[in-house]
PDB file of C-alpha atoms in Angstrom:
ATOM      1  CA  MET A  15      -7.569  46.148 -23.906  1.00 32.00           C
ATOM      2  CA  ILE A  16      -7.818  45.620 -27.664  1.00 32.00           C
ATOM      3  CA  PHE A  17      -5.568  42.580 -27.334  1.00 33.00           C
ATOM      4  CA  VAL A  18      -7.752  41.166 -24.534  1.00 36.00           C
ATOM      5  CA  ALA A  19     -10.939  41.758 -26.531  1.00 39.00           C
ATOM      6  CA  ASP A  20      -9.458  40.075 -29.592  1.00 46.00           C
ATOM      7  CA  PHE A  21      -8.285  37.158 -27.466  1.00 41.00           C
ATOM      8  CA  ARG A  22     -11.714  36.681 -25.964  1.00 48.00           C
ATOM      9  CA  HIS A  23     -13.330  36.924 -29.394  1.00 51.00           C
ATOM     10  CA  ASP A  24     -10.942  34.297 -30.785  1.00 55.00           C
ATOM     11  CA  ALA A  25     -11.553  32.038 -27.803  1.00 52.00           C
ATOM     12  CA  LEU A  26     -15.297  32.350 -28.331  1.00 54.00           C
ATOM     13  CA  LEU A  27     -14.937  31.439 -31.999  1.00 55.00           C
ATOM     14  CA  ILE A  28     -12.845  28.381 -31.085  1.00 52.00           C
ATOM     15  CA  TRP A  29     -15.473  27.326 -28.530  1.00 49.00           C
ATOM     16  CA  ARG A  30     -18.239  27.622 -31.114  1.00 52.00           C
ATOM     17  CA  MET A  31     -16.243  25.591 -33.615  1.00 51.00           C
ATOM     18  CA  ARG A  32     -15.683  22.879 -31.021  1.00 47.00           C
ATOM     19  CA  MET A  33     -19.349  22.850 -30.089  1.00 49.00           C
ATOM     20  CA  SER A  34     -20.386  22.392 -33.715  1.00 50.00           C
ATOM     21  CA  GLN A  35     -17.988  19.474 -34.029  1.00 50.00           C
ATOM     22  CA  LEU A  36     -19.653  17.704 -31.091  1.00 72.00           C
ATOM     23  CA  PHE A  37     -22.871  17.181 -33.052  1.00 92.00           C
ATOM     24  CA  GLU A  38     -23.188  13.801 -34.727  1.00 93.00           C
ATOM     25  CA  THR A  39     -26.487  14.193 -36.598  1.00 96.00           C
ATOM     26  CA  LEU A  40     -26.246  17.787 -37.787  1.00 96.00           C
ATOM     27  CA  THR A  41     -23.718  20.508 -38.502  1.00 95.00           C
ATOM     28  CA  VAL A  42     -23.632  24.110 -37.356  1.00 95.00           C
ATOM     29  CA  ALA A  43     -21.564  26.589 -39.329  1.00 93.00           C
ATOM     30  CA  PHE A  44     -21.214  30.255 -38.371  1.00 93.00           C
ATOM     31  CA  GLU A  45     -20.710  32.021 -41.690  1.00 92.00           C
ATOM     32  CA  GLY A  46     -20.387  35.691 -40.826  1.00 93.00           C
ATOM     33  CA  ALA A  47     -23.844  36.854 -39.758  1.00 96.00           C
ATOM     34  CA  ILE A  48     -25.513  33.630 -40.943  1.00 97.00           C
ATOM     35  CA  ALA A  49     -25.744  30.536 -38.731  1.00 96.00           C
ATOM     36  CA  CYS A  50     -26.307  27.538 -40.983  1.00 96.00           C
ATOM     37  CA  VAL A  51     -27.782  24.366 -39.488  1.00 97.00           C
ATOM     38  CA  THR A  52     -27.746  21.280 -41.719  1.00 97.00           C
ATOM     39  CA  LEU A  53     -29.567  18.078 -40.799  1.00 97.00           C
ATOM     40  CA  ASN A  54     -26.969  15.418 -41.548  1.00 97.00           C
ATOM     41  CA  ARG A  55     -28.347  11.876 -41.580  1.00 97.00           C
ATOM     42  CA  PRO A  56     -28.710  11.571 -45.366  1.00 97.00           C
ATOM     43  CA  GLU A  57     -28.566   7.768 -45.317  1.00 97.00           C
ATOM     44  CA  LYS A  58     -31.733   7.824 -43.140  1.00 96.00           C
ATOM     45  CA  GLY A  59     -33.445  10.689 -44.945  1.00 97.00           C
ATOM     46  CA  ASN A  60     -32.486  13.046 -42.090  1.00 98.00           C
ATOM     47  CA  ALA A  61     -35.066  11.309 -39.913  1.00 97.00           C
ATOM     48  CA  PHE A  62     -35.056  12.362 -36.261  1.00 97.00           C
ATOM     49  CA  ASP A  63     -33.663   9.634 -34.023  1.00 96.00           C
ATOM     50  CA  ALA A  64     -32.828   9.994 -30.325  1.00 95.00           C
ATOM     51  CA  ASP A  65     -29.522  11.719 -31.085  1.00 96.00           C
ATOM     52  CA  MET A  66     -30.925  14.284 -33.521  1.00 97.00           C
ATOM     53  CA  HIS A  67     -33.873  14.972 -31.226  1.00 96.00           C
ATOM     54  CA  ARG A  68     -31.374  15.753 -28.447  1.00 96.00           C
ATOM     55  CA  GLU A  69     -28.905  17.707 -30.576  1.00 96.00           C
ATOM     56  CA  PHE A  70     -31.307  19.941 -32.500  1.00 97.00           C
ATOM     57  CA  PRO A  71     -32.452  22.029 -29.501  1.00 96.00           C
ATOM     58  CA  GLN A  72     -28.809  22.255 -28.403  1.00 95.00           C
ATOM     59  CA  ALA A  73     -27.935  23.715 -31.799  1.00 96.00           C
ATOM     60  CA  LEU A  74     -30.787  26.219 -31.503  1.00 96.00           C
ATOM     61  CA  ALA A  75     -29.508  27.310 -28.091  1.00 95.00           C
ATOM     62  CA  LEU A  76     -25.987  27.692 -29.470  1.00 94.00           C
ATOM     63  CA  ILE A  77     -27.250  29.967 -32.238  1.00 95.00           C
ATOM     64  CA  ALA A  78     -29.428  32.013 -29.898  1.00 94.00           C
ATOM     65  CA  ASP A  79     -26.376  32.706 -27.714  1.00 93.00           C
ATOM     66  CA  ASN A  80     -24.276  33.904 -30.646  1.00 93.00           C
ATOM     67  CA  GLN A  81     -24.732  37.670 -30.724  1.00 93.00           C
ATOM     68  CA  ASP A  82     -23.005  37.926 -34.111  1.00 95.00           C
ATOM     69  CA  THR A  83     -25.746  35.912 -35.797  1.00 96.00           C
ATOM     70  CA  ARG A  84     -28.409  37.889 -37.653  1.00 98.00           C
ATOM     71  CA  VAL A  85     -30.236  35.053 -39.412  1.00 98.00           C
ATOM     72  CA  MET A  86     -30.470  31.263 -39.154  1.00 98.00           C
ATOM     73  CA  LEU A  87     -30.461  29.126 -42.304  1.00 98.00           C
ATOM     74  CA  LEU A  88     -31.854  25.574 -41.997  1.00 98.00           C
ATOM     75  CA  MET A  89     -31.130  22.921 -44.637  1.00 98.00           C
ATOM     76  CA  GLY A  90     -30.854  19.166 -45.082  1.00 98.00           C
ATOM     77  CA  GLU A  91     -28.030  17.027 -46.471  1.00 97.00           C
ATOM     78  CA  GLY A  92     -28.764  14.495 -49.230  1.00 97.00           C
ATOM     79  CA  LYS A  93     -31.956  14.165 -51.268  1.00 97.00           C
ATOM     80  CA  THR A  94     -34.451  14.611 -48.406  1.00 98.00           C
ATOM     81  CA  PHE A  95     -34.996  17.581 -46.125  1.00 98.00           C
ATOM     82  CA  SER A  96     -36.340  15.320 -43.359  1.00 98.00           C
ATOM     83  CA  ALA A  97     -38.329  12.087 -43.410  1.00 97.00           C
ATOM     84  CA  GLY A  98     -39.748  12.903 -39.961  1.00 95.00           C
ATOM     85  CA  GLY A  99     -39.412  10.643 -36.947  1.00 93.00           C
ATOM     86  CA  ASP A 100     -37.291   7.525 -37.208  1.00 92.00           C
ATOM     87  CA  PHE A 101     -39.578   4.503 -36.757  1.00 88.00           C
ATOM     88  CA  SER A 102     -37.026   2.738 -34.540  1.00 90.00           C
ATOM     89  CA  TYR A 103     -36.942   5.799 -32.271  1.00 91.00           C
ATOM     90  CA  ILE A 104     -40.742   5.885 -32.115  1.00 88.00           C
ATOM     91  CA  ARG A 105     -40.781   2.245 -31.016  1.00 87.00           C
ATOM     92  CA  GLN A 106     -38.089   2.962 -28.429  1.00 88.00           C
ATOM     93  CA  LEU A 107     -40.212   5.757 -27.000  1.00 88.00           C
ATOM     94  CA  ARG A 108     -43.186   3.442 -26.594  1.00 85.00           C
ATOM     95  CA  GLY A 109     -41.269   1.068 -24.361  1.00 84.00           C
ATOM     96  CA  ASP A 110     -39.080   3.459 -22.371  1.00 87.00           C
ATOM     97  CA  ALA A 111     -40.718   5.863 -19.899  1.00 88.00           C
ATOM     98  CA  GLY A 112     -37.440   7.648 -19.197  1.00 92.00           C
ATOM     99  CA  LEU A 113     -36.808   8.243 -22.878  1.00 91.00           C
ATOM    100  CA  ARG A 114     -40.382   9.521 -23.300  1.00 90.00           C
ATOM    101  CA  ALA A 115     -39.847  12.038 -20.489  1.00 91.00           C
ATOM    102  CA  ARG A 116     -36.603  13.226 -22.060  1.00 94.00           C
ATOM    103  CA  SER A 117     -38.265  13.399 -25.463  1.00 91.00           C
ATOM    104  CA  PHE A 118     -41.072  15.541 -24.018  1.00 90.00           C
ATOM    105  CA  ASP A 119     -38.582  18.077 -22.632  1.00 93.00           C
ATOM    106  CA  GLU A 120     -36.549  18.077 -25.855  1.00 94.00           C
ATOM    107  CA  GLY A 121     -39.666  18.502 -27.986  1.00 92.00           C
ATOM    108  CA  MET A 122     -40.811  21.478 -25.948  1.00 91.00           C
ATOM    109  CA  ALA A 123     -37.311  22.947 -26.225  1.00 94.00           C
ATOM    110  CA  ILE A 124     -37.298  22.526 -30.017  1.00 95.00           C
ATOM    111  CA  PHE A 125     -40.654  24.260 -30.309  1.00 93.00           C
ATOM    112  CA  GLU A 126     -39.968  27.081 -27.865  1.00 93.00           C
ATOM    113  CA  ARG A 127     -36.456  27.829 -29.123  1.00 95.00           C
ATOM    114  CA  LEU A 128     -37.443  27.752 -32.782  1.00 95.00           C
ATOM    115  CA  VAL A 129     -40.585  29.855 -32.350  1.00 94.00           C
ATOM    116  CA  GLY A 130     -38.788  32.195 -29.948  1.00 95.00           C
ATOM    117  CA  MET A 131     -35.564  32.521 -31.961  1.00 97.00           C
ATOM    118  CA  ARG A 132     -34.414  36.151 -31.736  1.00 96.00           C
ATOM    119  CA  VAL A 133     -33.299  36.147 -35.397  1.00 98.00           C
ATOM    120  CA  PRO A 134     -35.306  35.147 -38.491  1.00 98.00           C
ATOM    121  CA  VAL A 135     -35.224  31.490 -39.529  1.00 98.00           C
ATOM    122  CA  VAL A 136     -35.006  30.750 -43.261  1.00 98.00           C
ATOM    123  CA  THR A 137     -35.481  27.130 -44.377  1.00 98.00           C
ATOM    124  CA  ALA A 138     -34.595  25.459 -47.675  1.00 98.00           C
ATOM    125  CA  VAL A 139     -36.937  22.564 -48.505  1.00 98.00           C
ATOM    126  CA  HIS A 140     -34.939  20.959 -51.298  1.00 98.00           C
ATOM    127  CA  GLY A 141     -36.553  17.543 -50.817  1.00 97.00           C
ATOM    128  CA  HIS A 142     -39.368  15.778 -49.023  1.00 97.00           C
ATOM    129  CA  ALA A 143     -40.386  17.125 -45.584  1.00 98.00           C
ATOM    130  CA  MET A 144     -42.492  14.781 -43.464  1.00 97.00           C
ATOM    131  CA  GLY A 145     -43.725  14.850 -39.877  1.00 96.00           C
ATOM    132  CA  ILE A 146     -41.376  16.917 -37.749  1.00 96.00           C
ATOM    133  CA  GLY A 147     -39.638  17.924 -40.979  1.00 97.00           C
ATOM    134  CA  ALA A 148     -42.856  19.598 -42.132  1.00 98.00           C
ATOM    135  CA  THR A 149     -43.274  21.123 -38.683  1.00 97.00           C
ATOM    136  CA  LEU A 150     -39.857  22.791 -38.922  1.00 97.00           C
ATOM    137  CA  VAL A 151     -40.929  24.233 -42.270  1.00 98.00           C
ATOM    138  CA  ALA A 152     -44.250  25.499 -40.912  1.00 97.00           C
ATOM    139  CA  LEU A 153     -42.571  27.123 -37.889  1.00 96.00           C
ATOM    140  CA  SER A 154     -39.904  28.881 -39.958  1.00 98.00           C
ATOM    141  CA  ASP A 155     -40.227  32.573 -40.690  1.00 98.00           C
ATOM    142  CA  ILE A 156     -39.399  32.136 -44.384  1.00 98.00           C
ATOM    143  CA  SER A 157     -39.223  28.899 -46.369  1.00 98.00           C
ATOM    144  CA  VAL A 158     -38.239  28.093 -49.937  1.00 98.00           C
ATOM    145  CA  ALA A 159     -39.518  24.781 -51.315  1.00 98.00           C
ATOM    146  CA  TRP A 160     -38.723  22.845 -54.459  1.00 98.00           C
ATOM    147  CA  LYS A 161     -41.972  22.738 -56.415  1.00 98.00           C
ATOM    148  CA  ASN A 162     -41.996  18.911 -56.529  1.00 98.00           C
ATOM    149  CA  ALA A 163     -41.045  18.311 -52.898  1.00 98.00           C
ATOM    150  CA  ARG A 164     -43.539  16.233 -50.913  1.00 98.00           C
ATOM    151  CA  ILE A 165     -44.656  17.896 -47.682  1.00 98.00           C
ATOM    152  CA  ALA A 166     -46.947  16.266 -45.129  1.00 98.00           C
ATOM    153  CA  ASP A 167     -47.582  15.706 -41.441  1.00 96.00           C
ATOM    154  CA  PRO A 168     -48.651  12.034 -41.280  1.00 94.00           C
ATOM    155  CA  HIS A 169     -48.584  11.715 -37.483  1.00 93.00           C
ATOM    156  CA  VAL A 170     -52.134  10.341 -37.412  1.00 93.00           C
ATOM    157  CA  GLN A 171     -51.202   7.687 -39.977  1.00 93.00           C
ATOM    158  CA  VAL A 172     -48.625   6.206 -37.599  1.00 89.00           C
ATOM    159  CA  GLY A 173     -50.896   6.401 -34.557  1.00 90.00           C
ATOM    160  CA  LEU A 174     -49.515   9.641 -33.165  1.00 91.00           C
ATOM    161  CA  VAL A 175     -50.864  13.074 -32.301  1.00 91.00           C
ATOM    162  CA  ALA A 176     -49.411  15.976 -34.295  1.00 89.00           C
ATOM    163  CA  GLY A 177     -47.809  17.121 -31.078  1.00 85.00           C
ATOM    164  CA  ASP A 178     -44.400  18.404 -32.174  1.00 87.00           C
ATOM    165  CA  GLY A 179     -45.676  21.849 -33.155  1.00 91.00           C
ATOM    166  CA  GLY A 180     -47.534  20.901 -36.313  1.00 93.00           C
ATOM    167  CA  VAL A 181     -50.926  22.047 -35.040  1.00 94.00           C
ATOM    168  CA  ILE A 182     -49.515  25.488 -34.217  1.00 93.00           C
ATOM    169  CA  GLY A 183     -47.299  25.809 -37.279  1.00 94.00           C
ATOM    170  CA  TRP A 184     -49.780  24.645 -39.896  1.00 96.00           C
ATOM    171  CA  SER A 185     -52.653  26.642 -38.362  1.00 95.00           C
ATOM    172  CA  SER A 186     -50.545  29.791 -38.374  1.00 93.00           C
ATOM    173  CA  ALA A 187     -49.419  29.258 -41.954  1.00 95.00           C
ATOM    174  CA  ILE A 188     -52.553  28.090 -43.775  1.00 97.00           C
ATOM    175  CA  GLY A 189     -55.425  28.759 -41.378  1.00 95.00           C
ATOM    176  CA  PHE A 190     -57.270  26.677 -38.809  1.00 94.00           C
ATOM    177  CA  SER A 191     -59.675  24.853 -41.138  1.00 97.00           C
ATOM    178  CA  ARG A 192     -57.091  23.910 -43.744  1.00 97.00           C
ATOM    179  CA  ALA A 193     -54.646  22.799 -41.073  1.00 97.00           C
ATOM    180  CA  LYS A 194     -57.303  20.423 -39.707  1.00 97.00           C
ATOM    181  CA  ARG A 195     -57.918  19.158 -43.241  1.00 97.00           C
ATOM    182  CA  TYR A 196     -54.302  18.059 -43.685  1.00 98.00           C
ATOM    183  CA  LEU A 197     -53.274  17.112 -40.152  1.00 97.00           C
ATOM    184  CA  LEU A 198     -56.351  14.959 -39.555  1.00 97.00           C
ATOM    185  CA  THR A 199     -55.680  13.007 -42.780  1.00 97.00           C
ATOM    186  CA  GLY A 200     -51.903  13.185 -43.129  1.00 96.00           C
ATOM    187  CA  GLU A 201     -52.290  13.764 -46.865  1.00 97.00           C
ATOM    188  CA  VAL A 202     -49.329  14.955 -48.918  1.00 98.00           C
ATOM    189  CA  LEU A 203     -48.888  18.345 -50.567  1.00 98.00           C
ATOM    190  CA  SER A 204     -46.440  19.104 -53.336  1.00 98.00           C
ATOM    191  CA  GLY A 205     -44.160  22.069 -52.867  1.00 98.00           C
ATOM    192  CA  ALA A 206     -46.270  23.972 -55.385  1.00 98.00           C
ATOM    193  CA  GLU A 207     -49.489  23.139 -53.512  1.00 98.00           C
ATOM    194  CA  ALA A 208     -47.885  24.087 -50.192  1.00 98.00           C
ATOM    195  CA  HIS A 209     -46.857  27.415 -51.698  1.00 98.00           C
ATOM    196  CA  ALA A 210     -50.357  28.082 -53.024  1.00 98.00           C
ATOM    197  CA  LEU A 211     -51.784  27.470 -49.533  1.00 98.00           C
ATOM    198  CA  GLY A 212     -49.118  29.568 -47.794  1.00 97.00           C
ATOM    199  CA  LEU A 213     -47.354  26.734 -45.958  1.00 98.00           C
ATOM    200  CA  VAL A 214     -44.114  27.779 -47.665  1.00 98.00           C
ATOM    201  CA  THR A 215     -43.366  31.356 -48.679  1.00 98.00           C
ATOM    202  CA  ASP A 216     -41.253  30.893 -51.815  1.00 98.00           C
ATOM    203  CA  LEU A 217     -41.029  28.346 -54.622  1.00 98.00           C
ATOM    204  CA  ALA A 218     -38.022  26.968 -56.519  1.00 98.00           C
ATOM    205  CA  ASP A 219     -37.893  25.082 -59.814  1.00 98.00           C
ATOM    206  CA  THR A 220     -35.156  22.658 -58.737  1.00 98.00           C
ATOM    207  CA  PRO A 221     -33.840  21.211 -55.455  1.00 98.00           C
ATOM    208  CA  GLU A 222     -30.568  23.086 -55.940  1.00 98.00           C
ATOM    209  CA  MET A 223     -32.356  26.405 -56.468  1.00 98.00           C
ATOM    210  CA  ALA A 224     -34.292  25.958 -53.204  1.00 98.00           C
ATOM    211  CA  LYS A 225     -30.990  26.147 -51.342  1.00 98.00           C
ATOM    212  CA  VAL A 226     -29.661  28.967 -53.516  1.00 98.00           C
ATOM    213  CA  GLN A 227     -32.789  31.085 -53.047  1.00 98.00           C
ATOM    214  CA  ALA A 228     -32.944  30.417 -49.311  1.00 98.00           C
ATOM    215  CA  ARG A 229     -29.325  31.456 -48.876  1.00 98.00           C
ATOM    216  CA  ALA A 230     -29.923  34.606 -50.929  1.00 98.00           C
ATOM    217  CA  LEU A 231     -32.838  35.535 -48.658  1.00 98.00           C
ATOM    218  CA  ALA A 232     -30.689  34.878 -45.595  1.00 98.00           C
ATOM    219  CA  GLU A 233     -27.976  37.129 -46.999  1.00 98.00           C
ATOM    220  CA  THR A 234     -30.534  39.859 -47.713  1.00 98.00           C
ATOM    221  CA  ILE A 235     -31.784  39.774 -44.120  1.00 98.00           C
ATOM    222  CA  ALA A 236     -28.246  39.610 -42.704  1.00 98.00           C
ATOM    223  CA  ALA A 237     -27.368  42.835 -44.558  1.00 98.00           C
ATOM    224  CA  LEU A 238     -30.295  44.781 -43.062  1.00 98.00           C
ATOM    225  CA  PRO A 239     -30.110  46.857 -39.834  1.00 98.00           C
ATOM    226  CA  PRO A 240     -30.163  44.170 -37.107  1.00 97.00           C
ATOM    227  CA  ILE A 241     -31.967  46.263 -34.495  1.00 97.00           C
ATOM    228  CA  ALA A 242     -34.870  46.775 -36.898  1.00 98.00           C
ATOM    229  CA  VAL A 243     -34.994  43.146 -38.035  1.00 98.00           C
ATOM    230  CA  GLN A 244     -34.715  41.655 -34.559  1.00 97.00           C
ATOM    231  CA  GLY A 245     -37.225  44.127 -33.118  1.00 98.00           C
ATOM    232  CA  THR A 246     -39.719  43.108 -35.787  1.00 98.00           C
ATOM    233  CA  LYS A 247     -38.991  39.447 -35.100  1.00 97.00           C
ATOM    234  CA  ARG A 248     -39.480  40.023 -31.365  1.00 96.00           C
ATOM    235  CA  ALA A 249     -42.927  41.497 -32.060  1.00 96.00           C
ATOM    236  CA  PHE A 250     -43.865  38.442 -34.143  1.00 94.00           C
ATOM    237  CA  ASN A 251     -42.589  36.208 -31.328  1.00 93.00           C
ATOM    238  CA  ALA A 252     -44.795  38.042 -28.825  1.00 92.00           C
ATOM    239  CA  LEU A 253     -47.806  37.580 -31.097  1.00 90.00           C
ATOM    240  CA  ALA A 254     -47.030  33.856 -31.409  1.00 87.00           C
ATOM    241  CA  ALA A 255     -46.736  33.485 -27.620  1.00 84.00           C
ATOM    242  CA  VAL A 256     -50.181  35.024 -27.105  1.00 81.00           C
ATOM    243  CA  ARG A 257     -51.740  32.932 -29.869  1.00 76.00           C
ATOM    244  CA  ASN A 258     -50.190  29.615 -28.870  1.00 79.00           C
ATOM    245  CA  GLY A 259     -51.209  29.705 -25.221  1.00 72.00           C
ATOM    246  CA  GLU A 260     -51.498  26.219 -23.747  1.00 77.00           C
ATOM    247  CA  ALA A 261     -52.180  24.525 -27.083  1.00 79.00           C
ATOM    248  CA  GLN A 262     -48.640  23.259 -27.573  1.00 77.00           C
ATOM    249  CA  ARG A 263     -48.353  21.656 -24.155  1.00 80.00           C
ATOM    250  CA  VAL A 264     -51.728  19.953 -24.686  1.00 84.00           C
ATOM    251  CA  ALA A 265     -50.493  18.643 -28.046  1.00 83.00           C
ATOM    252  CA  PHE A 266     -47.274  17.264 -26.555  1.00 76.00           C
ATOM    253  CA  GLU A 267     -49.117  15.585 -23.677  1.00 84.00           C
ATOM    254  CA  ALA A 268     -51.605  14.016 -26.101  1.00 86.00           C
ATOM    255  CA  GLU A 269     -48.780  12.750 -28.284  1.00 84.00           C
ATOM    256  CA  HIS A 270     -47.090  11.064 -25.347  1.00 77.00           C
ATOM    257  CA  ILE A 271     -50.324   9.312 -24.416  1.00 83.00           C
ATOM    258  CA  ALA A 272     -50.543   8.065 -28.009  1.00 84.00           C
ATOM    259  CA  LEU A 273     -46.943   6.839 -27.814  1.00 81.00           C
ATOM    260  CA  MET A 274     -48.011   4.218 -25.275  1.00 82.00           C
ATOM    261  CA  SER A 275     -50.935   2.867 -27.316  1.00 85.00           C
ATOM    262  CA  ASP A 276     -51.199  -0.519 -29.035  1.00 84.00           C
ATOM    263  CA  ASP A 277     -52.492   1.308 -32.088  1.00 82.00           C
ATOM    264  CA  LEU A 278     -49.114   2.997 -32.502  1.00 80.00           C
ATOM    265  CA  GLU A 279     -47.339  -0.338 -32.816  1.00 81.00           C
ATOM    266  CA  GLU A 280     -49.978  -1.592 -35.247  1.00 82.00           C
ATOM    267  CA  ALA A 281     -49.838   1.582 -37.352  1.00 83.00           C
ATOM    268  CA  VAL A 282     -46.044   1.413 -37.693  1.00 82.00           C
ATOM    269  CA  ALA A 283     -46.201  -2.304 -38.523  1.00 83.00           C
ATOM    270  CA  ALA A 284     -48.937  -1.745 -41.116  1.00 82.00           C
ATOM    271  CA  LEU A 285     -46.992   1.004 -42.834  1.00 83.00           C
ATOM    272  CA  THR A 286     -43.790  -1.029 -42.783  1.00 84.00           C
ATOM    273  CA  GLU A 287     -45.570  -4.100 -44.184  1.00 87.00           C
ATOM    274  CA  ARG A 288     -47.624  -2.032 -46.663  1.00 86.00           C
ATOM    275  CA  ARG A 289     -51.001  -3.275 -45.451  1.00 89.00           C
ATOM    276  CA  ALA A 290     -54.148  -1.838 -43.894  1.00 90.00           C
ATOM    277  CA  GLY A 291     -54.006  -1.322 -40.167  1.00 83.00           C
ATOM    278  CA  ARG A 292     -56.290  -3.117 -37.682  1.00 87.00           C
ATOM    279  CA  PHE A 293     -56.818  -0.659 -34.838  1.00 87.00           C
ATOM    280  CA  SER A 294     -58.301  -1.394 -31.402  1.00 83.00           C
ATOM    281  CA  ASN A 295     -58.492   2.104 -29.888  1.00 74.00           C
ATOM    282  CA  LYS A 296     -56.188   0.942 -27.091  1.00 67.00           C
TER     283      LYS A 296
END
C-alpha cells in the first residue's frame, strides 16, 4: 500500500508539472507548501491578453485542487507587475460577441476563485500595477508593494467600467468613499500612498525587496498550522461572499455594455495618440 500511495503521489506531481508547462503567459511552481504564480509576459508589461485571461483562472483552479498547498504567492516577471488589459485584446472584445461571452465567464472565474481561494494569497507588487493588475492586488489577502510602484485602476479612462473586481477589492481595502474617489478618476497612487490608504498591507524600499518580503510572509504562513490558517481564511471568504452580493455581477455586466461603446474605441485611440478624447456617450 505504501508503494501504491507513493506511486499515486508521484503521478500527481508529474501531472501538476505538466499542467504548469501548458501555460504560455504565466508559470505555476509548486514549491513545497507554497504555490507560486508568476505573470510572464514581461515584454508586454504582463498585460492581460486573451491567453492570460484564459490561463489565469485555470492556474487558480489548479492551485485550489492541490491539497499540499498552504499559501499562494503571486508575482510578475520583468519590471512591471501588470500593465492591466492589453489594448489589442480590449479592441478584440469590442468586435467579437463570442469572445466577450468567454471573457465574461473567465472574469467571473478569476474573481470568484481568487476571492474564494481556500489558502491565503500573498502578492508582491515589485513594479507598476494597473487595471486588472491593481485589482489582483486589492483582492489579495496580503500584498507587499515597492514604495515607488504606480498603482491605479484607470478603467474609466479607457471607456470601461471597473468591472473586473476593482469596485469590490478597492472598497474592501480602503473604504467605499475613497474607492469611489480613485476608481471614478483613475488617478495613480504610489506604493507608499497605497500603503498609507490600506490598499497594500506592507511596503518595500526596492522592487527586489518587495518579492523577498512577500516570499518571507508566504513562508511564515506556510509554517503555521494549516487547519487554523485555512479555517480563518474560510471565515473571511464567507464574510466577503455576504458583502459582495450581486455587486460583482452588476459590475461585469456594466463593463461588457461599455465594451461595445464607440466611446471605448475613442478612449483607447486618444490614449494611444496622447490627445484629449472626444466622447459621444454612445
